XYZ file of N, CA and C in Angstrom:
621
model
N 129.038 -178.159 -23.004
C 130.066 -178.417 -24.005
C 131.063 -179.432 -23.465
N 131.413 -180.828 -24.034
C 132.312 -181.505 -23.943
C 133.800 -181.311 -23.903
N 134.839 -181.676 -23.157
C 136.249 -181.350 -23.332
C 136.449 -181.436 -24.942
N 136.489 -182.186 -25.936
C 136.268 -182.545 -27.267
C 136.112 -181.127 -27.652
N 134.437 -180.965 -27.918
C 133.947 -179.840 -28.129
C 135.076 -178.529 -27.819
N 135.686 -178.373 -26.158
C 136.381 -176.693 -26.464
C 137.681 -177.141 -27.012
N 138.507 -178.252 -27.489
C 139.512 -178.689 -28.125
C 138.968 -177.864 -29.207
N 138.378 -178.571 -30.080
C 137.812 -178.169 -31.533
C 137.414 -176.749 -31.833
N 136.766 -175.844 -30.669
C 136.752 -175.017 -30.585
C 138.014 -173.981 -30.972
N 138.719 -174.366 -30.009
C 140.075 -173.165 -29.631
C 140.515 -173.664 -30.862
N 140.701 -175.198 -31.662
C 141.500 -175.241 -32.852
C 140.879 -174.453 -34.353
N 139.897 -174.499 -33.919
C 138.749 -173.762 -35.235
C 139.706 -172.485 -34.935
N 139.507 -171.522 -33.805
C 139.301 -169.968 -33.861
C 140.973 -169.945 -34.413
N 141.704 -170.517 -33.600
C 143.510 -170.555 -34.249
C 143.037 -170.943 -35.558
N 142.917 -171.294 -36.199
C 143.167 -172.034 -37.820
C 142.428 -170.709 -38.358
N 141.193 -169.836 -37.829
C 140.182 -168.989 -38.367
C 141.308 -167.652 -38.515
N 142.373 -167.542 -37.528
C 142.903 -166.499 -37.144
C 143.980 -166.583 -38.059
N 144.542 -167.113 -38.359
C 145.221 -167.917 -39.676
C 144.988 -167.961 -40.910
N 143.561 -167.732 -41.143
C 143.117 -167.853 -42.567
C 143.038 -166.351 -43.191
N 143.788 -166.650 -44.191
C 143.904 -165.201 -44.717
C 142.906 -164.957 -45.711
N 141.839 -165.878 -45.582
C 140.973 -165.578 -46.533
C 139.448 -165.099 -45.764
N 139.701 -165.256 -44.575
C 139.014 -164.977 -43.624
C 138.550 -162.965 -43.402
N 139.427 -162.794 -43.774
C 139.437 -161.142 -43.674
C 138.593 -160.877 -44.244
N 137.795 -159.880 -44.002
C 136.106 -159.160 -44.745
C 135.205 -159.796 -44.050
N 135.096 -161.450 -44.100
C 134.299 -161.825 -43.828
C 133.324 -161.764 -42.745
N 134.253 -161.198 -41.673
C 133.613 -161.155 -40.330
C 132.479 -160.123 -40.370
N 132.405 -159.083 -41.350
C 131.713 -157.860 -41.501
C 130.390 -158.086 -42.647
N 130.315 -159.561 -42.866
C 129.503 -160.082 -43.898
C 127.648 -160.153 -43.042
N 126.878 -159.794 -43.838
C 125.807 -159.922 -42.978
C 124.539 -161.164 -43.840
N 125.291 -161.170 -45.276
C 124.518 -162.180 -45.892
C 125.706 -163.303 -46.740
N 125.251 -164.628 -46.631
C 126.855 -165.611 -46.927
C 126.218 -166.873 -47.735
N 126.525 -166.665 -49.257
C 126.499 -167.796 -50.202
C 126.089 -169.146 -48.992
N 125.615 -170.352 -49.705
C 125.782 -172.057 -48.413
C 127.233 -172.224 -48.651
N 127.808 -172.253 -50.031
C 128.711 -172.396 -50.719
C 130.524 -172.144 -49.713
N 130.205 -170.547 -49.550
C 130.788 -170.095 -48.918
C 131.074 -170.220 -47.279
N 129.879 -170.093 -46.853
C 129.331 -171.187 -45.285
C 130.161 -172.433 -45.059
N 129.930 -173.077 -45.809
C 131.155 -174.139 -45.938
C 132.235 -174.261 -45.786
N 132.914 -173.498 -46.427
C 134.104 -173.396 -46.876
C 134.575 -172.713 -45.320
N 134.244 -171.582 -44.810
C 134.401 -170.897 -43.917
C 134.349 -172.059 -42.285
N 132.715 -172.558 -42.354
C 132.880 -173.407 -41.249
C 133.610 -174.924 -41.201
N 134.424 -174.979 -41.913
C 135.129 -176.363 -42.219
C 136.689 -175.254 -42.440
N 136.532 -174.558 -42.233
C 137.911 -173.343 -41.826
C 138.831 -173.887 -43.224
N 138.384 -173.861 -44.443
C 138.870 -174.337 -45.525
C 138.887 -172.731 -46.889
N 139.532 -172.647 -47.378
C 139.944 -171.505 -48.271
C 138.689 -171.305 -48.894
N 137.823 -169.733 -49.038
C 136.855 -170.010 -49.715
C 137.560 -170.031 -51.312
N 136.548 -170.572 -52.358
C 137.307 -170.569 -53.724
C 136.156 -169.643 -54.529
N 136.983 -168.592 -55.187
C 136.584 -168.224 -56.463
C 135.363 -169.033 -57.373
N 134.242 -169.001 -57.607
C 133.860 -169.837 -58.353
C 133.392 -171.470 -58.354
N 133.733 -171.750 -57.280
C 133.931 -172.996 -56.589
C 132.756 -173.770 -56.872
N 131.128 -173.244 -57.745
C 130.382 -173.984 -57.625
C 130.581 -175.308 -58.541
N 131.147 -174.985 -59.127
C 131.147 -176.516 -60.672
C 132.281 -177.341 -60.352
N 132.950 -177.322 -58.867
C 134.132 -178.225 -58.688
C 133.846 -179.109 -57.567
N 135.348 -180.061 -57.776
C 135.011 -181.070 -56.695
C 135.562 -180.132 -55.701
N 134.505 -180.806 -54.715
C 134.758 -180.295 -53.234
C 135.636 -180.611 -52.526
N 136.192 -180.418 -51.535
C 136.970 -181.738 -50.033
C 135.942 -182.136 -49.520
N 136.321 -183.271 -49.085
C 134.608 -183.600 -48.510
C 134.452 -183.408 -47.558
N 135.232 -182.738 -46.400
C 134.604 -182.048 -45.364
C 133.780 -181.036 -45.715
N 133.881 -180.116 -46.696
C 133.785 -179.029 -47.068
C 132.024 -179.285 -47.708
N 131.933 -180.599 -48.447
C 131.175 -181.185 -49.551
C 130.274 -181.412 -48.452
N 130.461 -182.277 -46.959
C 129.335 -182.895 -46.081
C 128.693 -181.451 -45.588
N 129.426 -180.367 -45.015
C 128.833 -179.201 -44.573
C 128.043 -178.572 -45.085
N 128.195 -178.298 -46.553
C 127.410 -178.256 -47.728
C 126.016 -179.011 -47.658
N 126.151 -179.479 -47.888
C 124.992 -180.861 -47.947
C 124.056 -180.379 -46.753
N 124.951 -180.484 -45.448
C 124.264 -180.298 -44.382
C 123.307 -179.011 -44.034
N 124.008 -178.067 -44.828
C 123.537 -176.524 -44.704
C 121.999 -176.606 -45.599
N 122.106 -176.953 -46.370
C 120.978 -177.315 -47.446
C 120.044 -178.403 -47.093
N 120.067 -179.741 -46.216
C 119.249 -180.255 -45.512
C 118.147 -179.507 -44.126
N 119.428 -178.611 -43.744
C 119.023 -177.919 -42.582
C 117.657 -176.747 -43.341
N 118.067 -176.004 -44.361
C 117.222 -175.291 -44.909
C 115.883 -175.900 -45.264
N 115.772 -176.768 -45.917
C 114.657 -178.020 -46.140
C 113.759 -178.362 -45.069
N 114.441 -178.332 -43.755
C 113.863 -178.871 -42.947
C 113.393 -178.171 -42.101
N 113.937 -176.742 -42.459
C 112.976 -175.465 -41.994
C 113.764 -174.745 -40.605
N 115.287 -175.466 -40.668
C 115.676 -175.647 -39.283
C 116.780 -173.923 -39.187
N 117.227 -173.735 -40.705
C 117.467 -172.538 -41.178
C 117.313 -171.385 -41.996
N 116.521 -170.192 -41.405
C 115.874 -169.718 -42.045
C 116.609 -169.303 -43.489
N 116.218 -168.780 -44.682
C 116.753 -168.762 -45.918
C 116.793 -167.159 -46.525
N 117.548 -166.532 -46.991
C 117.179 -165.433 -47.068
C 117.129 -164.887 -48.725
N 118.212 -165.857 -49.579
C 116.786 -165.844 -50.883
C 118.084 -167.030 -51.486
N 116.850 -167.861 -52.107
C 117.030 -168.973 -52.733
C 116.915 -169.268 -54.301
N 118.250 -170.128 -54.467
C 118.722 -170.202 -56.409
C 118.059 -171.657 -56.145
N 118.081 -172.112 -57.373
C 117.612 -173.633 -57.591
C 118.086 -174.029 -58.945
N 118.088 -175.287 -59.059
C 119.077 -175.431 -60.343
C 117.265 -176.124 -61.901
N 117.561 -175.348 -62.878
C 116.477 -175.510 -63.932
C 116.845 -176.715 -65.240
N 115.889 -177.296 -65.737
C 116.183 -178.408 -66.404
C 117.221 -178.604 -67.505
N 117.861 -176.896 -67.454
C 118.828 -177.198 -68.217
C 120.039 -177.587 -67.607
N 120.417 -177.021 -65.886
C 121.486 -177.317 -65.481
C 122.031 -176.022 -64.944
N 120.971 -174.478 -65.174
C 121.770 -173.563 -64.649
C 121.199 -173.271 -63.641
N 121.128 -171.881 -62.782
C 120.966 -171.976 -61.619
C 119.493 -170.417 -61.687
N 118.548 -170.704 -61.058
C 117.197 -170.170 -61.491
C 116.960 -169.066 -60.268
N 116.971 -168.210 -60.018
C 116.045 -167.691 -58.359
C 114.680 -168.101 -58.308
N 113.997 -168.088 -57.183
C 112.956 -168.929 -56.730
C 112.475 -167.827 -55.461
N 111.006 -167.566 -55.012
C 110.476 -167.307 -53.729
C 110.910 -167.991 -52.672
N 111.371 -167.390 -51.438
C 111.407 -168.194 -50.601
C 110.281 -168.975 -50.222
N 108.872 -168.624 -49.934
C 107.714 -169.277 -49.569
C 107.681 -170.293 -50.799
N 108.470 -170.506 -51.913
C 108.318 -171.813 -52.762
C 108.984 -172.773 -52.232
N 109.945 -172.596 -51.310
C 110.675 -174.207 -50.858
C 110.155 -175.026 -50.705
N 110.382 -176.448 -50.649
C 109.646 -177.424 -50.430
C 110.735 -178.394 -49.985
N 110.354 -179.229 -49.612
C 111.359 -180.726 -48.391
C 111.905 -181.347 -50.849
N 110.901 -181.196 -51.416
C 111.957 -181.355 -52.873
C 112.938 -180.610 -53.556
N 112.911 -179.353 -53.080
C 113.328 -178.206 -53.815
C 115.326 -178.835 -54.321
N 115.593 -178.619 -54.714
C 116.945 -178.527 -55.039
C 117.562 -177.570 -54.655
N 118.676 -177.501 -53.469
C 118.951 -175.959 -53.483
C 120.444 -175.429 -54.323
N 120.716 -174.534 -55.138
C 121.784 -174.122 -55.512
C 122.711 -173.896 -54.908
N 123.972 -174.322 -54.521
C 125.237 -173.421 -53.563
C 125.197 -172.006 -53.245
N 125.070 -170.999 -54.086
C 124.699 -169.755 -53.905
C 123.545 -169.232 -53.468
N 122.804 -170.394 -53.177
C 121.489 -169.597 -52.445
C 122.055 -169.188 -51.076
N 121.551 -168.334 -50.348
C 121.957 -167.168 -49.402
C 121.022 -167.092 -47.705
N 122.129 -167.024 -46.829
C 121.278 -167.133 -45.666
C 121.840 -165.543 -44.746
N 121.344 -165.178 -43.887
C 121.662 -164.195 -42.857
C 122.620 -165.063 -42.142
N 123.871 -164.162 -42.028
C 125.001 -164.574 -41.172
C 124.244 -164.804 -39.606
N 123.773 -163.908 -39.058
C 123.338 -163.751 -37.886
C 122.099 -165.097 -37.501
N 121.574 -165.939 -38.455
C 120.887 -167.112 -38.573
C 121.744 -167.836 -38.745
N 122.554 -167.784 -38.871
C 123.611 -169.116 -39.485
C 124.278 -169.143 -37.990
N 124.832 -167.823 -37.494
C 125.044 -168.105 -36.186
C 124.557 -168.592 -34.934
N 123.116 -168.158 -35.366
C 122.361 -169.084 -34.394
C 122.132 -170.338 -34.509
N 122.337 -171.073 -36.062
C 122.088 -172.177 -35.736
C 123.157 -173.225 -35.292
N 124.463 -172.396 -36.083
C 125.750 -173.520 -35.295
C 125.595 -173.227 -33.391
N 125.694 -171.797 -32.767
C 125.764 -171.903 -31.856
C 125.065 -173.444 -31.196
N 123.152 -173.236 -31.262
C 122.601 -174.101 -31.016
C 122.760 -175.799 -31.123
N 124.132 -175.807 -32.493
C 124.193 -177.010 -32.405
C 126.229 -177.689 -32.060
N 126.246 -176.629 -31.030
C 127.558 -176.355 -30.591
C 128.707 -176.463 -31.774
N 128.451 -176.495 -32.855
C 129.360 -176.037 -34.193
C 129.604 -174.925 -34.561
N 131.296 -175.172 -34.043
C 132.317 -174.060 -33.773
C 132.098 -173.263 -35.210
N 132.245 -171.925 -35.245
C 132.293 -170.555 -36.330
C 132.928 -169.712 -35.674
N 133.474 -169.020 -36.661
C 134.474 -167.919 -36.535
C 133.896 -166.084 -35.855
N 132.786 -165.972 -36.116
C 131.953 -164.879 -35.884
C 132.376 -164.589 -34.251
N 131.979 -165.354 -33.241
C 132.168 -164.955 -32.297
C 133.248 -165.094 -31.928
N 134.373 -165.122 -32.071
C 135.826 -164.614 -31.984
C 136.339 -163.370 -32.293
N 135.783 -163.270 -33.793
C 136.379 -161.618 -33.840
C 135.269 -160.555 -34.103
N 134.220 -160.871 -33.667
C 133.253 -159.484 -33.522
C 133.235 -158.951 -32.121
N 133.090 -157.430 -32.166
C 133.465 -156.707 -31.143
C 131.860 -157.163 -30.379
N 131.958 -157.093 -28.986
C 130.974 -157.016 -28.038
C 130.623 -158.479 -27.747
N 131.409 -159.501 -28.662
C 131.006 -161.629 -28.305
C 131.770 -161.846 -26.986
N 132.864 -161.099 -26.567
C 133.660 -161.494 -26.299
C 133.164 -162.049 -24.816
N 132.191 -161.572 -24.586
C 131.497 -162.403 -23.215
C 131.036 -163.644 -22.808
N 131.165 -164.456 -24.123
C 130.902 -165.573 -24.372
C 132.117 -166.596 -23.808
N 133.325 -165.949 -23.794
C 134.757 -166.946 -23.017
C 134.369 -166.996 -21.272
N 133.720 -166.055 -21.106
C 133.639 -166.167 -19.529
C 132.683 -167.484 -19.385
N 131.804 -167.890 -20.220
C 131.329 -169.166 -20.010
C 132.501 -170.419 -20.360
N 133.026 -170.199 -20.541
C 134.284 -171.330 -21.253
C 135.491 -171.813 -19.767
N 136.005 -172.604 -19.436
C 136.716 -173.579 -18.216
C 137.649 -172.216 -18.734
N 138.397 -172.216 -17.391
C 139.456 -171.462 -17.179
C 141.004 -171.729 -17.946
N 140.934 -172.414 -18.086
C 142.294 -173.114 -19.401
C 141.686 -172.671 -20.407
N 141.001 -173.088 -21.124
C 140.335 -172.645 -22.774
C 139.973 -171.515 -22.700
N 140.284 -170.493 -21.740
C 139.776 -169.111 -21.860
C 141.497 -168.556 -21.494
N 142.011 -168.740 -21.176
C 143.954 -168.273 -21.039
C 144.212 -169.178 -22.051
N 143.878 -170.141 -22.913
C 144.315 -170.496 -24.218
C 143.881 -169.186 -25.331
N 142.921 -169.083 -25.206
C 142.223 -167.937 -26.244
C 143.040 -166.612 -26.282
N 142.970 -166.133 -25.085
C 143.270 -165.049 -24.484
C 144.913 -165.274 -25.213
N 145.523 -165.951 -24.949
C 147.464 -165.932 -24.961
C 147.445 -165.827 -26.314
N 146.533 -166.605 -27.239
C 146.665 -166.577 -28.594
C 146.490 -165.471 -29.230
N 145.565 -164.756 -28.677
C 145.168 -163.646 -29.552
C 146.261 -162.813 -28.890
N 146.791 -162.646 -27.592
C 147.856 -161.316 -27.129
C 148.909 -161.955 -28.157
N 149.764 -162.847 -28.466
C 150.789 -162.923 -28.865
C 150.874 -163.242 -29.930
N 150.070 -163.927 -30.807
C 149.787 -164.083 -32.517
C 150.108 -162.926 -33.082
N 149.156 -161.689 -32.399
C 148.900 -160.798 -33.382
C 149.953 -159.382 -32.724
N 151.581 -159.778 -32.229
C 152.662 -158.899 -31.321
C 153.127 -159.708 -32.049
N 154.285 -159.102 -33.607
C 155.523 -159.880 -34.030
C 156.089 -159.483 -32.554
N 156.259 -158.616 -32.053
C 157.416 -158.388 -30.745
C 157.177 -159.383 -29.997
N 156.133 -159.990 -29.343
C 156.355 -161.183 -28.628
C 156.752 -162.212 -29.004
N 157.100 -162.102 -30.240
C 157.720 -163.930 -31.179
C 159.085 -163.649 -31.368
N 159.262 -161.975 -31.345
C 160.910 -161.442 -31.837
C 162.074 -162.450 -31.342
N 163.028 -163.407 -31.917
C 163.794 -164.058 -31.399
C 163.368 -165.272 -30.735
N 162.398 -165.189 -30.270
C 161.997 -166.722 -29.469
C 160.840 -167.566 -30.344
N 160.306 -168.956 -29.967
C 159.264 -169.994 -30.275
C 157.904 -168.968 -29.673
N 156.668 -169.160 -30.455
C 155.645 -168.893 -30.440
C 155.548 -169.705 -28.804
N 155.726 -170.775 -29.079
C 155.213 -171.855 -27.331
C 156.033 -170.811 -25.891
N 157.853 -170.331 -26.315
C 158.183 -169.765 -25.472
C 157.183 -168.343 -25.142
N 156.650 -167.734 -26.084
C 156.488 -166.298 -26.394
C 154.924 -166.455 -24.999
N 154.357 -167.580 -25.919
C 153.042 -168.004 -24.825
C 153.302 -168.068 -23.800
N 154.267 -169.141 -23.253
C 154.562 -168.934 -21.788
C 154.802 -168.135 -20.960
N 155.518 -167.204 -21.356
C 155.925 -165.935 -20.677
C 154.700 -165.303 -20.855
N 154.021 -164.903 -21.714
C 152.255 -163.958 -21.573
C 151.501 -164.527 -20.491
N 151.776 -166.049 -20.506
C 150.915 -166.560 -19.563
C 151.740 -166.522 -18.273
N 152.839 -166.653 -18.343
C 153.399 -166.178 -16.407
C 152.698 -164.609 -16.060
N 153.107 -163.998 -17.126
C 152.619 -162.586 -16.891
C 150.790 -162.460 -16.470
N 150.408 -162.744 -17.113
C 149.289 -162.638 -17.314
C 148.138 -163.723 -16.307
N 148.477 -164.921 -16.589
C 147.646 -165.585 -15.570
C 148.688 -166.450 -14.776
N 149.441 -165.634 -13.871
C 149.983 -166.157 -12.736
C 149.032 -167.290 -11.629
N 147.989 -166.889 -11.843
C 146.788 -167.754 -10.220
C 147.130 -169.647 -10.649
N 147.683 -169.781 -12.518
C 147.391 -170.770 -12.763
C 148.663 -171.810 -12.728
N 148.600 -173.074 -12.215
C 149.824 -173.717 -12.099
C 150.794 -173.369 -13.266
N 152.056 -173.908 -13.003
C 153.050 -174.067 -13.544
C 152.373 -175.246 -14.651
N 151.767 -176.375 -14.323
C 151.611 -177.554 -15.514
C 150.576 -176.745 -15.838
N 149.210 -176.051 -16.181
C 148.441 -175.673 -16.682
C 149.080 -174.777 -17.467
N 149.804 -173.679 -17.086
C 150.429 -173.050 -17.944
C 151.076 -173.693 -19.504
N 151.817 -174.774 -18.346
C 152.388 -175.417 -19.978
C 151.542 -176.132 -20.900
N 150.446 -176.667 -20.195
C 149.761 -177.030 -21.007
C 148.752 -175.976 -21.984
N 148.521 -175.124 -21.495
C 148.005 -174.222 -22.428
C 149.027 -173.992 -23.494
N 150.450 -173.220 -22.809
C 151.196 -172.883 -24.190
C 151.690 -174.191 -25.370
N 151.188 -175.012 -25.000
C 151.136 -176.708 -26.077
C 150.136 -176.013 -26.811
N 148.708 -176.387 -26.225
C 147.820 -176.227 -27.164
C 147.325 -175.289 -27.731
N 147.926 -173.820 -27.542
C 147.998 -172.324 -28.177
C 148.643 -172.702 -28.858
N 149.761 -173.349 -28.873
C 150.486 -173.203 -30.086
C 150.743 -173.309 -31.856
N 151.188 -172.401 -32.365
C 150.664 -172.456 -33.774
C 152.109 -173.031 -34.611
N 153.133 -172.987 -33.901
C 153.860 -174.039 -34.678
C 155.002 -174.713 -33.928
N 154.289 -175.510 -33.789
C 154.619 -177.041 -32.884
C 155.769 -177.613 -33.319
N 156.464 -177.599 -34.346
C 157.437 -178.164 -35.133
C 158.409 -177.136 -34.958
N 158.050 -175.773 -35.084
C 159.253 -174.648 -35.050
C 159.735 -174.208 -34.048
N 161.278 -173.509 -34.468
C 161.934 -172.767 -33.154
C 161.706 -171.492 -32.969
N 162.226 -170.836 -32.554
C 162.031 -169.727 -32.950
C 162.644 -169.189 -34.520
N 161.558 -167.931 -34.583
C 161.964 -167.355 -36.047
C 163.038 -166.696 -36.375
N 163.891 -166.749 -37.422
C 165.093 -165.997 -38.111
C 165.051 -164.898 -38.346
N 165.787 -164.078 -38.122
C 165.485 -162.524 -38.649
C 166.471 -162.360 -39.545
N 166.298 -161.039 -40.359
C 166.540 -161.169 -41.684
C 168.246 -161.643 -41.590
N 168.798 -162.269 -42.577
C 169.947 -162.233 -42.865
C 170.530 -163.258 -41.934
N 169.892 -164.183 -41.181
C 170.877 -164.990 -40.319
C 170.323 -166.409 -41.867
């Protein structure tokens, strides 16, 4: 994995940890392409979303999820297709073909979908908050693993934000916590943990 790569990483799982639309999902074992999308482009899933314009990050992932299926590269776990009138048909899986049209709502196994971003180092939310992944940071550089780590202790402790900046709140978890690591590593982690870069600390009620 490229420096790039665990940037994008740690910014996916913060933005994932953030998304309040994210909740349920982690416990999902079968996931619309539609939805896939929306989720791995860390973008709001939408209600209904098939008959609209997309973002086009959202629109290329799409695309991509449905090339990948075609090409046999992700397995499918049951497939819509769109019929000459314009609506959306179910189909055998053993009918696909490199022509098929696939519908947004056609449907893959989460646990395939995970294997195939893993394999193609495209960051997803799954292995962040499912219990027993978490063994997967010990492969990760020692900074991007006390980035992870600080985010998740102090994001989810209003008491560690009580009165101070999220960046201060980090720093101090990280003196506490990973002392072995310089003073500039430290700070540089609590930079790039940080979830709001612009703010001071938060107001409590009535000031």
């Amino acid at each position: 994995m490229e420096p790039n790569d665990e940037a994008s990483t740690l910014d996916a799982m913060i933005a994932w940890d953030r998304l309040q639309a994210w909740s349920g999902w982690e416990h999902a074992e079968v996931i619309e392409l539609m939805d896939a999308a929306h989720i791995l482009t860390v973008t709001k899933p939408r209600t209904n979303a098939h008959n609209r314009i997309l973002p086009a990050n959202v629109e290329a992932m799409l695309q991509t999820l449905k090339q990948t299926i075609l090409l046999g590269h992700l397995p499918v776990f049951a497939v819509w297709v769109w019929d000459e009138n314009g609506d959306r048909d179910p189909i055998e899986v053993r009918d696909v073909t490199p022509h098929t049209t696939l519908h947004s709502c056609t449907t893959v196994k989460v646990s395939d979908l995970v294997a195939w971003c893993e394999a193609r180092n495209i960051a997803h939310p799954w292995h962040a908050n499912n219990a027993g992944k978490d063994e997967m940071l010990e492969h990760f550089p020692d900074e991007l693993r006390a980035a992870i780590e600080a985010f998740r202790a102090v994001h989810g402790d209003p008491a560690a934000t009580a009165k101070r900046s999220p960046k201060a709140a980090l720093t101090a978890w990280l003196d506490s916590n990973k002392p072995k690591l310089s003073a500039n590593a430290r700070e540089r982690i609590a930079t790039v943990a940080n979830w709001q870069p612009t703010g001071g600390a938060p107001k409590t009620p009535g000031e």
